[in-house]
């Protein structure tokens, strides 16, 4: 999720987590009574509305951007892609998980037959080419058949992991409306400052809510793009047109993101009140040095200041049903040499959600476990088990989501097997 959430895959960086921007490394449900989730004995879902979650959520992200997790490669036969997807769902059940978060709109394209956007390139290798089946529809039905929730994961603004519009299909909305698009940091983005862009991405995402029995709409950590040294996000014209009345451009940008979140929440509830809305932001809202309400961290990225995403406000205003911060750091004694600490951030987020009715799930950096380039703490298969111990001391922490599916399946060092034992 740099994923959620997901992808700097083109450069080989791990998808979720922007530790790269902080000095570490990183890239990232409601019940209809459909039976029992794995190891639960309760109904499949989490209920609807504030404070109604009836069981802890145990999830994994399945990233499709740049084929990070699935499909294993573009252009594989439909039957093979289906088999790979079902294998991930079966693996989730085997490890006693109860939810999957499937990326269905990776780069302003779709894993369902959308009237707004082309078929996703990750399926066939050719953007806009019909894969011959309905991946989102299949995922929903097969997940529910196994007692799993299906959270549909959308990226609102990323258009492409390159800056050449001619590489997009000719009918792509970004080519039909080039005035909507800005290049930045080697990628193309829709401009969050344009009201027509906001309406379009909401319509594109809401189409999936209307068509499918998904349990939640899930967003990752990409709002305004992560800062790139020496580059400027070129929204001068939009700011000149719409920025009057704001003290500065940062406040205007935050308001744009607030509007996207608040309006989308209202739209989801108007279409299907049972569908939950969750967001998985970068793990640090603000450092305490920037704001006394912030966390005791020294992260190089703060969502409020750098991504123009006031994640704390969204909780306090009750615009979202759950928050899943990507807390992709080790749990260790406080060390001023590290940017952030899991053991510091979980209590901070627990305090933020307390009394709001917004559920806290914690994003876990499973991809770091056993990775030889990571610090020694990540070579310990029990590290994530210690994370669950910390969460258990905070009743506001109602579950964990693991990044990502291929690492859940491969289970380096047996870390997920240890977690599955706890999930008995």
Tab-separated table of C-alpha atoms in Angstrom:
chain	number	residue	atom	x	y	z
A	1	UNK	CA	0.000	0.000	0.000
A	2	UNK	CA	2.674	2.100	-0.820
A	3	UNK	CA	-0.758	-0.314	-0.842
A	4	UNK	CA	-3.589	-1.140	1.242
A	5	UNK	CA	-1.332	-0.290	0.072
A	6	UNK	CA	0.064	-1.751	-2.758
A	7	UNK	CA	2.417	-0.806	-5.164
A	8	UNK	CA	5.607	0.459	-6.025
A	9	UNK	CA	5.843	-2.878	-7.634
A	10	UNK	CA	7.261	-1.503	-10.783
A	11	UNK	CA	10.387	-0.653	-8.863
A	12	UNK	CA	10.349	-3.891	-6.907
A	13	UNK	CA	9.453	-2.246	-3.627
A	14	UNK	CA	6.977	-3.955	-1.354
A	15	UNK	CA	3.522	-2.690	-1.937
A	16	UNK	CA	1.969	-1.664	1.316
A	17	UNK	CA	3.494	0.828	3.588
A	18	UNK	CA	5.424	3.872	2.852
A	19	UNK	CA	8.259	3.219	5.157
A	20	UNK	CA	10.389	4.031	2.194
A	21	UNK	CA	9.238	7.566	2.700
A	22	UNK	CA	9.932	7.323	6.410
A	23	UNK	CA	13.219	5.622	6.544
A	24	UNK	CA	11.945	2.065	6.888
A	25	UNK	CA	10.424	0.100	4.025
A	26	UNK	CA	6.916	-0.656	2.958
A	27	UNK	CA	4.932	0.043	-0.184
A	28	UNK	CA	-1.198	-2.043	2.571
A	29	UNK	CA	-17.959	-6.382	6.900
A	30	UNK	CA	-21.376	-6.692	7.404
A	31	UNK	CA	-23.477	-9.735	8.142
A	32	UNK	CA	-26.223	-11.220	6.124
A	33	UNK	CA	-26.287	-14.356	8.262
A	34	UNK	CA	-24.581	-16.566	5.709
A	35	UNK	CA	-23.301	-19.184	8.084
A	36	UNK	CA	-20.186	-19.234	10.189
A	37	UNK	CA	-16.813	-17.701	9.665
A	38	UNK	CA	-13.768	-19.903	10.202
A	39	UNK	CA	-13.341	-20.754	13.836
A	40	UNK	CA	-16.031	-18.326	14.899
A	41	UNK	CA	-19.378	-19.841	15.653
A	42	UNK	CA	-20.894	-16.401	15.031
A	43	UNK	CA	-22.566	-15.214	11.843
A	44	UNK	CA	-20.350	-14.292	8.931
A	45	UNK	CA	-20.527	-10.591	9.295
A	46	UNK	CA	-19.694	-7.743	11.522
A	47	UNK	CA	-23.131	-6.193	11.703
A	48	UNK	CA	-23.916	-2.777	10.375
A	49	UNK	CA	-23.579	0.633	11.841
A	50	UNK	CA	-21.470	1.987	14.625
A	51	UNK	CA	-20.169	-0.339	17.299
A	52	UNK	CA	-21.978	-3.408	15.979
A	53	UNK	CA	-19.046	-5.689	15.243
A	54	UNK	CA	-19.686	-9.072	16.792
A	55	UNK	CA	-16.345	-10.796	16.212
A	56	UNK	CA	-12.760	-9.924	15.561
A	57	UNK	CA	-11.788	-9.470	11.960
A	58	UNK	CA	-8.929	-11.625	10.657
A	59	UNK	CA	-8.154	-10.635	7.123
A	60	UNK	CA	-5.642	-10.558	4.320
A	61	UNK	CA	-5.159	-8.204	1.408
A	62	UNK	CA	-5.075	-9.626	-2.121
A	63	UNK	CA	-3.250	-7.066	-4.283
A	64	UNK	CA	-3.815	-7.079	-8.033
A	65	UNK	CA	-1.891	-3.950	-9.092
A	66	UNK	CA	1.114	-5.036	-11.148
A	67	UNK	CA	0.041	-8.616	-10.359
A	68	UNK	CA	1.549	-8.371	-6.894
A	69	UNK	CA	-0.501	-11.258	-5.517
A	70	UNK	CA	-3.043	-12.216	-8.119
A	71	UNK	CA	-3.349	-13.164	-10.909
A	72	UNK	CA	0.171	-14.588	-10.820
A	73	UNK	CA	0.755	-13.136	-14.279
A	74	UNK	CA	-1.449	-11.301	-16.785
A	75	UNK	CA	-2.929	-13.288	-19.609
A	76	UNK	CA	-3.232	-16.635	-17.865
A	77	UNK	CA	-6.322	-18.670	-18.847
A	78	UNK	CA	-9.507	-17.755	-16.995
A	79	UNK	CA	-9.750	-21.185	-15.384
A	80	UNK	CA	-6.224	-20.843	-14.031
A	81	UNK	CA	-6.911	-17.377	-12.647
A	82	UNK	CA	-10.053	-18.655	-10.953
A	83	UNK	CA	-8.173	-21.579	-9.457
A	84	UNK	CA	-5.488	-19.250	-8.092
A	85	UNK	CA	-8.108	-17.002	-6.515
A	86	UNK	CA	-9.944	-19.921	-4.937
A	87	UNK	CA	-6.648	-21.276	-3.607
A	88	UNK	CA	-6.124	-17.990	-1.763
A	89	UNK	CA	-9.624	-18.193	-0.308
A	90	UNK	CA	-9.045	-21.779	0.793
A	91	UNK	CA	-5.742	-20.781	2.361
A	92	UNK	CA	-7.523	-18.042	4.293
A	93	UNK	CA	-9.975	-20.602	5.684
A	94	UNK	CA	-7.143	-23.005	6.514
A	95	UNK	CA	-5.431	-20.300	8.579
A	96	UNK	CA	-8.724	-19.401	10.302
A	97	UNK	CA	-9.043	-15.992	8.708
A	98	UNK	CA	-12.537	-14.655	8.113
A	99	UNK	CA	-12.111	-11.863	5.554
A	100	UNK	CA	-10.291	-11.067	2.351
A	101	UNK	CA	-9.687	-7.573	0.987
A	102	UNK	CA	-9.511	-7.876	-2.789
A	103	UNK	CA	-8.141	-5.019	-4.883
A	104	UNK	CA	-10.777	-4.506	-7.569
A	105	UNK	CA	-9.855	-1.059	-8.942
A	106	UNK	CA	-6.049	-1.002	-9.040
A	107	UNK	CA	-5.286	1.685	-11.662
A	108	UNK	CA	-8.555	3.360	-12.638
A	109	UNK	CA	-9.634	0.099	-14.247
A	110	UNK	CA	-11.947	-2.644	-13.034
A	111	UNK	CA	-12.146	-6.316	-12.105
A	112	UNK	CA	-15.817	-6.371	-13.069
A	113	UNK	CA	-17.705	-5.327	-16.236
A	114	UNK	CA	-17.861	-1.640	-15.368
A	115	UNK	CA	-19.705	0.850	-17.563
A	116	UNK	CA	-17.321	3.549	-16.303
A	117	UNK	CA	-13.844	2.076	-16.684
A	118	UNK	CA	-12.023	-0.539	-18.753
A	119	UNK	CA	-11.235	-4.073	-17.725
A	120	UNK	CA	-8.074	-4.164	-15.612
A	121	UNK	CA	-4.794	-4.787	-17.371
A	122	UNK	CA	-3.626	-7.176	-14.643
A	123	UNK	CA	-6.127	-9.761	-15.902
A	124	UNK	CA	-5.242	-10.158	-19.580
A	125	UNK	CA	-2.207	-7.935	-20.025
A	126	UNK	CA	-4.300	-5.664	-22.240
A	127	UNK	CA	-6.306	-2.933	-20.574
A	128	UNK	CA	-9.921	-3.095	-21.685
A	129	UNK	CA	-9.822	-6.704	-22.860
A	130	UNK	CA	-12.663	-8.840	-21.523
A	131	UNK	CA	-11.143	-11.686	-19.474
A	132	UNK	CA	-14.097	-13.935	-20.209
A	133	UNK	CA	-15.326	-14.097	-16.628
A	134	UNK	CA	-16.338	-11.841	-13.743
A	135	UNK	CA	-13.536	-11.834	-11.142
A	136	UNK	CA	-15.342	-9.698	-8.554
A	137	UNK	CA	-18.589	-11.619	-8.882
A	138	UNK	CA	-16.742	-14.906	-8.540
A	139	UNK	CA	-14.743	-13.638	-5.570
A	140	UNK	CA	-17.891	-12.534	-3.729
A	141	UNK	CA	-19.734	-15.812	-4.232
A	142	UNK	CA	-16.741	-18.052	-3.495
A	143	UNK	CA	-15.731	-16.046	-0.406
A	144	UNK	CA	-19.248	-16.141	1.014
A	145	UNK	CA	-19.498	-19.849	0.288
A	146	UNK	CA	-16.503	-20.291	2.585
A	147	UNK	CA	-17.813	-18.025	5.328
A	148	UNK	CA	-15.405	-15.239	4.389
A	149	UNK	CA	-16.257	-11.573	4.119
A	150	UNK	CA	-15.287	-9.895	0.861
A	151	UNK	CA	-14.102	-6.302	1.190
A	152	UNK	CA	-13.733	-4.646	-2.215
A	153	UNK	CA	-10.544	-2.580	-2.229
A	154	UNK	CA	-10.481	0.513	-4.444
A	155	UNK	CA	-7.756	3.041	-5.153
A	156	UNK	CA	-9.534	6.351	-5.817
A	157	UNK	CA	-7.040	8.468	-7.746
A	158	UNK	CA	-4.171	6.436	-9.230
A	159	UNK	CA	-4.502	6.132	-12.997
A	160	UNK	CA	-1.266	4.418	-14.016
A	161	UNK	CA	2.172	3.431	-12.760
A	162	UNK	CA	3.691	5.405	-15.650
A	163	UNK	CA	3.204	8.889	-17.112
A	164	UNK	CA	2.338	8.101	-20.749
A	165	UNK	CA	-1.405	8.524	-21.410
A	166	UNK	CA	-1.008	6.921	-24.836
A	167	UNK	CA	-0.393	3.601	-23.091
A	168	UNK	CA	-3.963	3.696	-21.762
A	169	UNK	CA	-6.788	2.274	-23.853
A	170	UNK	CA	-8.162	4.934	-26.197
A	171	UNK	CA	-11.554	4.948	-24.448
A	172	UNK	CA	-10.053	5.318	-20.968
A	173	UNK	CA	-11.694	8.230	-19.102
A	174	UNK	CA	-8.230	9.652	-18.440
A	175	UNK	CA	-7.705	9.987	-22.196
A	176	UNK	CA	-11.192	11.293	-22.842
A	177	UNK	CA	-10.634	13.884	-20.099
A	178	UNK	CA	-6.920	14.720	-20.157
A	179	UNK	CA	-7.672	17.808	-18.071
A	180	UNK	CA	-8.443	15.461	-15.159
A	181	UNK	CA	-4.971	13.946	-15.071
A	182	UNK	CA	-1.640	15.008	-13.573
A	183	UNK	CA	1.756	13.284	-13.807
A	184	UNK	CA	3.756	13.049	-10.606
A	185	UNK	CA	6.553	10.838	-9.362
A	186	UNK	CA	6.535	8.635	-12.438
A	187	UNK	CA	2.786	7.967	-12.228
A	188	UNK	CA	-0.478	9.415	-13.488
A	189	UNK	CA	-3.152	10.573	-11.045
A	190	UNK	CA	-6.616	11.989	-11.255
A	191	UNK	CA	-6.586	15.499	-9.796
A	192	UNK	CA	-8.362	15.361	-6.385
A	193	UNK	CA	-9.041	19.094	-6.588
A	194	UNK	CA	-11.604	18.787	-9.393
A	195	UNK	CA	-15.235	18.220	-8.350
A	196	UNK	CA	-15.941	16.366	-11.591
A	197	UNK	CA	-13.122	13.924	-10.806
A	198	UNK	CA	-14.523	13.308	-7.355
A	199	UNK	CA	-17.976	12.603	-8.785
A	200	UNK	CA	-16.561	10.288	-11.428
A	201	UNK	CA	-14.497	8.131	-9.085
A	202	UNK	CA	-17.455	7.887	-6.704
A	203	UNK	CA	-19.727	6.750	-9.537
A	204	UNK	CA	-17.138	4.225	-10.709
A	205	UNK	CA	-16.770	2.693	-7.261
A	206	UNK	CA	-20.480	2.784	-6.398
A	207	UNK	CA	-21.212	0.701	-9.490
A	208	UNK	CA	-19.601	-2.285	-7.759
A	209	UNK	CA	-21.593	-1.633	-4.581
A	210	UNK	CA	-24.835	-1.699	-6.543
A	211	UNK	CA	-23.970	-4.826	-8.523
A	212	UNK	CA	-22.436	-7.097	-5.912
A	213	UNK	CA	-23.089	-8.336	-2.406
A	214	UNK	CA	-19.793	-7.013	-1.072
A	215	UNK	CA	-19.369	-6.604	2.681
A	216	UNK	CA	-17.324	-3.408	2.620
A	217	UNK	CA	-15.784	-0.712	0.485
A	218	UNK	CA	-12.109	-0.505	1.391
A	219	UNK	CA	-9.605	2.216	0.483
A	220	UNK	CA	-5.857	2.098	0.883
A	221	UNK	CA	-3.409	4.872	1.760
A	222	UNK	CA	-3.266	6.727	-1.554
A	223	UNK	CA	-5.068	10.061	-1.541
A	224	UNK	CA	-2.819	12.861	-2.687
A	225	UNK	CA	0.359	11.040	-3.737
A	226	UNK	CA	3.260	10.386	-1.418
A	227	UNK	CA	5.796	13.230	-1.648
A	228	UNK	CA	8.603	12.879	-4.180
A	229	UNK	CA	11.665	15.028	-3.550
A	230	UNK	CA	12.127	17.806	-6.069
A	231	UNK	CA	8.716	17.364	-7.708
A	232	UNK	CA	5.593	19.501	-7.460
A	233	UNK	CA	2.035	18.212	-7.798
A	234	UNK	CA	0.729	20.535	-10.496
A	235	UNK	CA	-2.698	21.511	-9.231
A	236	UNK	CA	-2.188	25.294	-9.532
A	237	UNK	CA	-5.132	25.793	-11.890
A	238	UNK	CA	-7.534	23.821	-9.703
A	239	UNK	CA	-6.378	25.696	-6.610
A	240	UNK	CA	-6.835	29.026	-8.342
A	241	UNK	CA	-10.354	28.048	-9.362
A	242	UNK	CA	-11.562	26.341	-6.194
A	243	UNK	CA	-9.220	27.355	-3.390
A	244	UNK	CA	-10.756	30.674	-2.401
A	245	UNK	CA	-11.696	30.840	1.247
A	246	UNK	CA	-9.006	28.445	2.453
A	247	UNK	CA	-6.015	29.701	4.448
A	248	UNK	CA	-3.558	27.803	2.247
A	249	UNK	CA	-3.282	25.081	-0.362
A	250	UNK	CA	-2.782	22.370	2.254
A	251	UNK	CA	-6.126	23.188	3.903
A	252	UNK	CA	-7.827	23.149	0.496
A	253	UNK	CA	-6.310	19.787	-0.364
A	254	UNK	CA	-7.402	18.310	2.970
A	255	UNK	CA	-10.909	19.589	2.342
A	256	UNK	CA	-10.918	17.870	-1.049
A	257	UNK	CA	-10.022	14.580	0.611
A	258	UNK	CA	-12.562	15.153	3.384
A	259	UNK	CA	-15.255	15.713	0.784
A	260	UNK	CA	-14.351	12.501	-1.020
A	261	UNK	CA	-14.596	10.508	2.209
A	262	UNK	CA	-17.736	12.132	3.587
A	263	UNK	CA	-19.644	12.047	0.303
A	264	UNK	CA	-18.642	8.466	-0.452
A	265	UNK	CA	-19.788	7.374	3.003
A	266	UNK	CA	-23.170	8.990	2.407
A	267	UNK	CA	-23.481	7.456	-1.045
A	268	UNK	CA	-22.658	3.949	0.168
A	269	UNK	CA	-25.276	4.150	2.916
A	270	UNK	CA	-27.859	5.514	0.466
A	271	UNK	CA	-27.253	2.617	-1.938
A	272	UNK	CA	-26.773	-0.245	0.529
A	273	UNK	CA	-26.876	0.659	4.224
A	274	UNK	CA	-25.438	-2.742	5.165
A	275	UNK	CA	-22.166	-2.185	3.298
A	276	UNK	CA	-19.406	-0.935	5.554
A	277	UNK	CA	-16.802	1.677	4.612
A	278	UNK	CA	-13.236	1.227	5.783
A	279	UNK	CA	-9.946	2.974	5.106
A	280	UNK	CA	-6.403	1.661	5.563
A	281	UNK	CA	-4.142	4.702	5.869
A	282	UNK	CA	-0.448	5.022	6.458
A	283	UNK	CA	0.098	4.348	10.165
A	284	UNK	CA	1.004	7.854	11.363
A	285	UNK	CA	-1.544	10.666	11.381
A	286	UNK	CA	0.912	13.261	12.772
A	287	UNK	CA	4.044	13.078	14.875
A	288	UNK	CA	3.780	14.615	18.328
A	289	UNK	CA	6.407	17.168	17.278
A	290	UNK	CA	3.899	18.454	14.697
A	291	UNK	CA	0.810	18.261	16.888
A	292	UNK	CA	0.356	17.502	20.609
A	293	UNK	CA	-2.490	15.183	19.614
A	294	UNK	CA	-0.096	13.167	17.441
A	295	UNK	CA	1.727	9.935	18.192
A	296	UNK	CA	5.161	9.645	19.803
A	297	UNK	CA	6.740	8.897	16.442
A	298	UNK	CA	9.280	10.449	14.115
A	299	UNK	CA	7.914	9.211	10.819
A	300	UNK	CA	9.073	10.953	7.661
A	301	UNK	CA	5.501	10.902	6.341
A	302	UNK	CA	2.426	12.202	8.168
A	303	UNK	CA	-0.895	11.597	6.483
A	304	UNK	CA	-2.320	14.946	7.592
A	305	UNK	CA	0.571	16.993	6.209
A	306	UNK	CA	1.875	14.930	3.296
A	307	UNK	CA	-1.114	13.015	1.898
A	308	UNK	CA	-3.660	15.676	2.931
A	309	UNK	CA	-5.690	12.960	4.647
A	310	UNK	CA	-7.030	13.876	8.077
A	311	UNK	CA	-7.612	10.299	9.152
A	312	UNK	CA	-8.218	11.245	12.775
A	313	UNK	CA	-11.006	13.623	11.753
A	314	UNK	CA	-12.769	10.932	9.730
A	315	UNK	CA	-12.979	8.800	12.868
A	316	UNK	CA	-14.122	11.613	15.136
A	317	UNK	CA	-16.766	12.685	12.612
A	318	UNK	CA	-18.006	9.105	12.228
A	319	UNK	CA	-17.692	9.142	8.449
A	320	UNK	CA	-16.203	5.652	8.284
A	321	UNK	CA	-17.107	2.304	9.846
A	322	UNK	CA	-13.563	1.091	10.386
A	323	UNK	CA	-9.984	2.287	10.233
A	324	UNK	CA	-7.100	-0.070	9.498
A	325	UNK	CA	-3.838	1.854	9.928
A	326	UNK	CA	-0.842	0.190	8.341
A	327	UNK	CA	1.335	-0.167	11.426
A	328	UNK	CA	4.270	-1.721	9.610
A	329	UNK	CA	6.892	-1.371	12.336
A	330	UNK	CA	8.366	-3.646	14.967
A	331	UNK	CA	7.053	-3.760	18.504
A	332	UNK	CA	10.104	-2.883	20.569
A	333	UNK	CA	11.273	-0.712	23.459
A	334	UNK	CA	11.016	2.954	22.579
A	335	UNK	CA	14.038	3.813	20.460
A	336	UNK	CA	14.513	7.357	19.248
A	337	UNK	CA	16.530	6.063	16.309
A	338	UNK	CA	13.515	4.416	14.667
A	339	UNK	CA	10.685	6.339	13.023
A	340	UNK	CA	7.836	4.526	14.726
A	341	UNK	CA	6.952	1.706	17.072
A	342	UNK	CA	4.049	-0.734	16.880
A	343	UNK	CA	3.771	-0.726	20.680
A	344	UNK	CA	3.284	3.058	20.606
A	345	UNK	CA	0.916	3.315	17.655
A	346	UNK	CA	-1.642	0.677	18.630
A	347	UNK	CA	-2.465	2.463	21.925
A	348	UNK	CA	-2.567	5.786	20.093
A	349	UNK	CA	-5.107	4.560	17.532
A	350	UNK	CA	-7.084	2.766	20.241
A	351	UNK	CA	-7.408	6.065	22.066
A	352	UNK	CA	-8.542	7.835	18.894
A	353	UNK	CA	-11.376	5.380	18.156
A	354	UNK	CA	-12.489	4.968	21.779
A	355	UNK	CA	-16.129	5.941	22.157
A	356	UNK	CA	-16.625	6.739	18.461
A	357	UNK	CA	-18.173	3.458	17.303
A	358	UNK	CA	-15.519	3.213	14.584
A	359	UNK	CA	-13.779	-0.157	14.638
A	360	UNK	CA	-10.000	-0.407	14.735
A	361	UNK	CA	-8.286	-3.126	12.750
A	362	UNK	CA	-4.505	-3.153	12.520
A	363	UNK	CA	-2.638	-3.596	9.250
A	364	UNK	CA	0.243	-6.039	9.669
A	365	UNK	CA	3.463	-6.135	7.619
A	366	UNK	CA	3.593	-9.878	7.101
A	367	UNK	CA	5.665	-9.265	3.970
A	368	UNK	CA	8.578	-8.149	6.160
A	369	UNK	CA	8.759	-11.375	8.164
A	370	UNK	CA	11.729	-13.434	7.080
A	371	UNK	CA	12.792	-10.899	4.455
A	372	UNK	CA	16.604	-10.824	4.688
A	373	UNK	CA	16.762	-7.088	3.948
A	374	UNK	CA	14.668	-6.300	7.029
A	375	UNK	CA	16.062	-5.694	10.554
A	376	UNK	CA	16.697	-8.581	12.909
A	377	UNK	CA	13.325	-8.266	14.625
A	378	UNK	CA	11.578	-9.309	11.432
A	379	UNK	CA	13.575	-12.538	11.364
A	380	UNK	CA	11.690	-13.732	14.451
A	381	UNK	CA	8.564	-15.744	13.543
A	382	UNK	CA	6.952	-14.665	16.817
A	383	UNK	CA	7.089	-10.924	16.058
A	384	UNK	CA	3.544	-10.759	14.725
A	385	UNK	CA	2.316	-12.887	17.608
A	386	UNK	CA	3.661	-10.186	19.923
A	387	UNK	CA	1.656	-7.703	17.894
A	388	UNK	CA	-1.494	-9.656	18.670
A	389	UNK	CA	-0.557	-9.619	22.358
A	390	UNK	CA	-0.423	-5.830	22.237
A	391	UNK	CA	-3.766	-5.639	20.437
A	392	UNK	CA	-5.314	-7.942	23.029
A	393	UNK	CA	-4.531	-5.359	25.720
A	394	UNK	CA	-6.627	-2.792	23.852
A	395	UNK	CA	-10.275	-3.805	23.434
A	396	UNK	CA	-10.718	-1.155	20.741
A	397	UNK	CA	-8.467	-3.232	18.456
A	398	UNK	CA	-11.029	-5.533	16.880
A	399	UNK	CA	-8.855	-7.402	14.418
A	400	UNK	CA	-5.858	-7.532	12.099
A	401	UNK	CA	-5.328	-7.620	8.344
A	402	UNK	CA	-2.153	-9.106	6.842
A	403	UNK	CA	-0.277	-7.851	3.816
A	404	UNK	CA	-0.365	-9.689	1.605
A	405	UNK	CA	-1.930	-12.882	0.224
A	406	UNK	CA	1.182	-14.366	-1.340
A	407	UNK	CA	2.989	-13.985	1.968
A	408	UNK	CA	0.062	-15.509	3.828
A	409	UNK	CA	0.219	-18.449	1.433
A	410	UNK	CA	3.993	-18.931	1.571
A	411	UNK	CA	4.190	-18.325	5.348
A	412	UNK	CA	7.878	-17.532	5.703
A	413	UNK	CA	9.282	-18.699	9.029
A	414	UNK	CA	5.872	-20.130	9.967
A	415	UNK	CA	4.674	-16.793	11.381
A	416	UNK	CA	1.137	-17.222	10.031
A	417	UNK	CA	0.962	-20.774	11.358
A	418	UNK	CA	1.689	-19.387	14.832
A	419	UNK	CA	-1.086	-16.854	14.382
A	420	UNK	CA	-3.507	-19.530	13.151
A	421	UNK	CA	-2.891	-21.443	16.368
A	422	UNK	CA	-4.025	-18.396	18.295
A	423	UNK	CA	-7.113	-18.168	16.102
A	424	UNK	CA	-8.347	-21.561	17.310
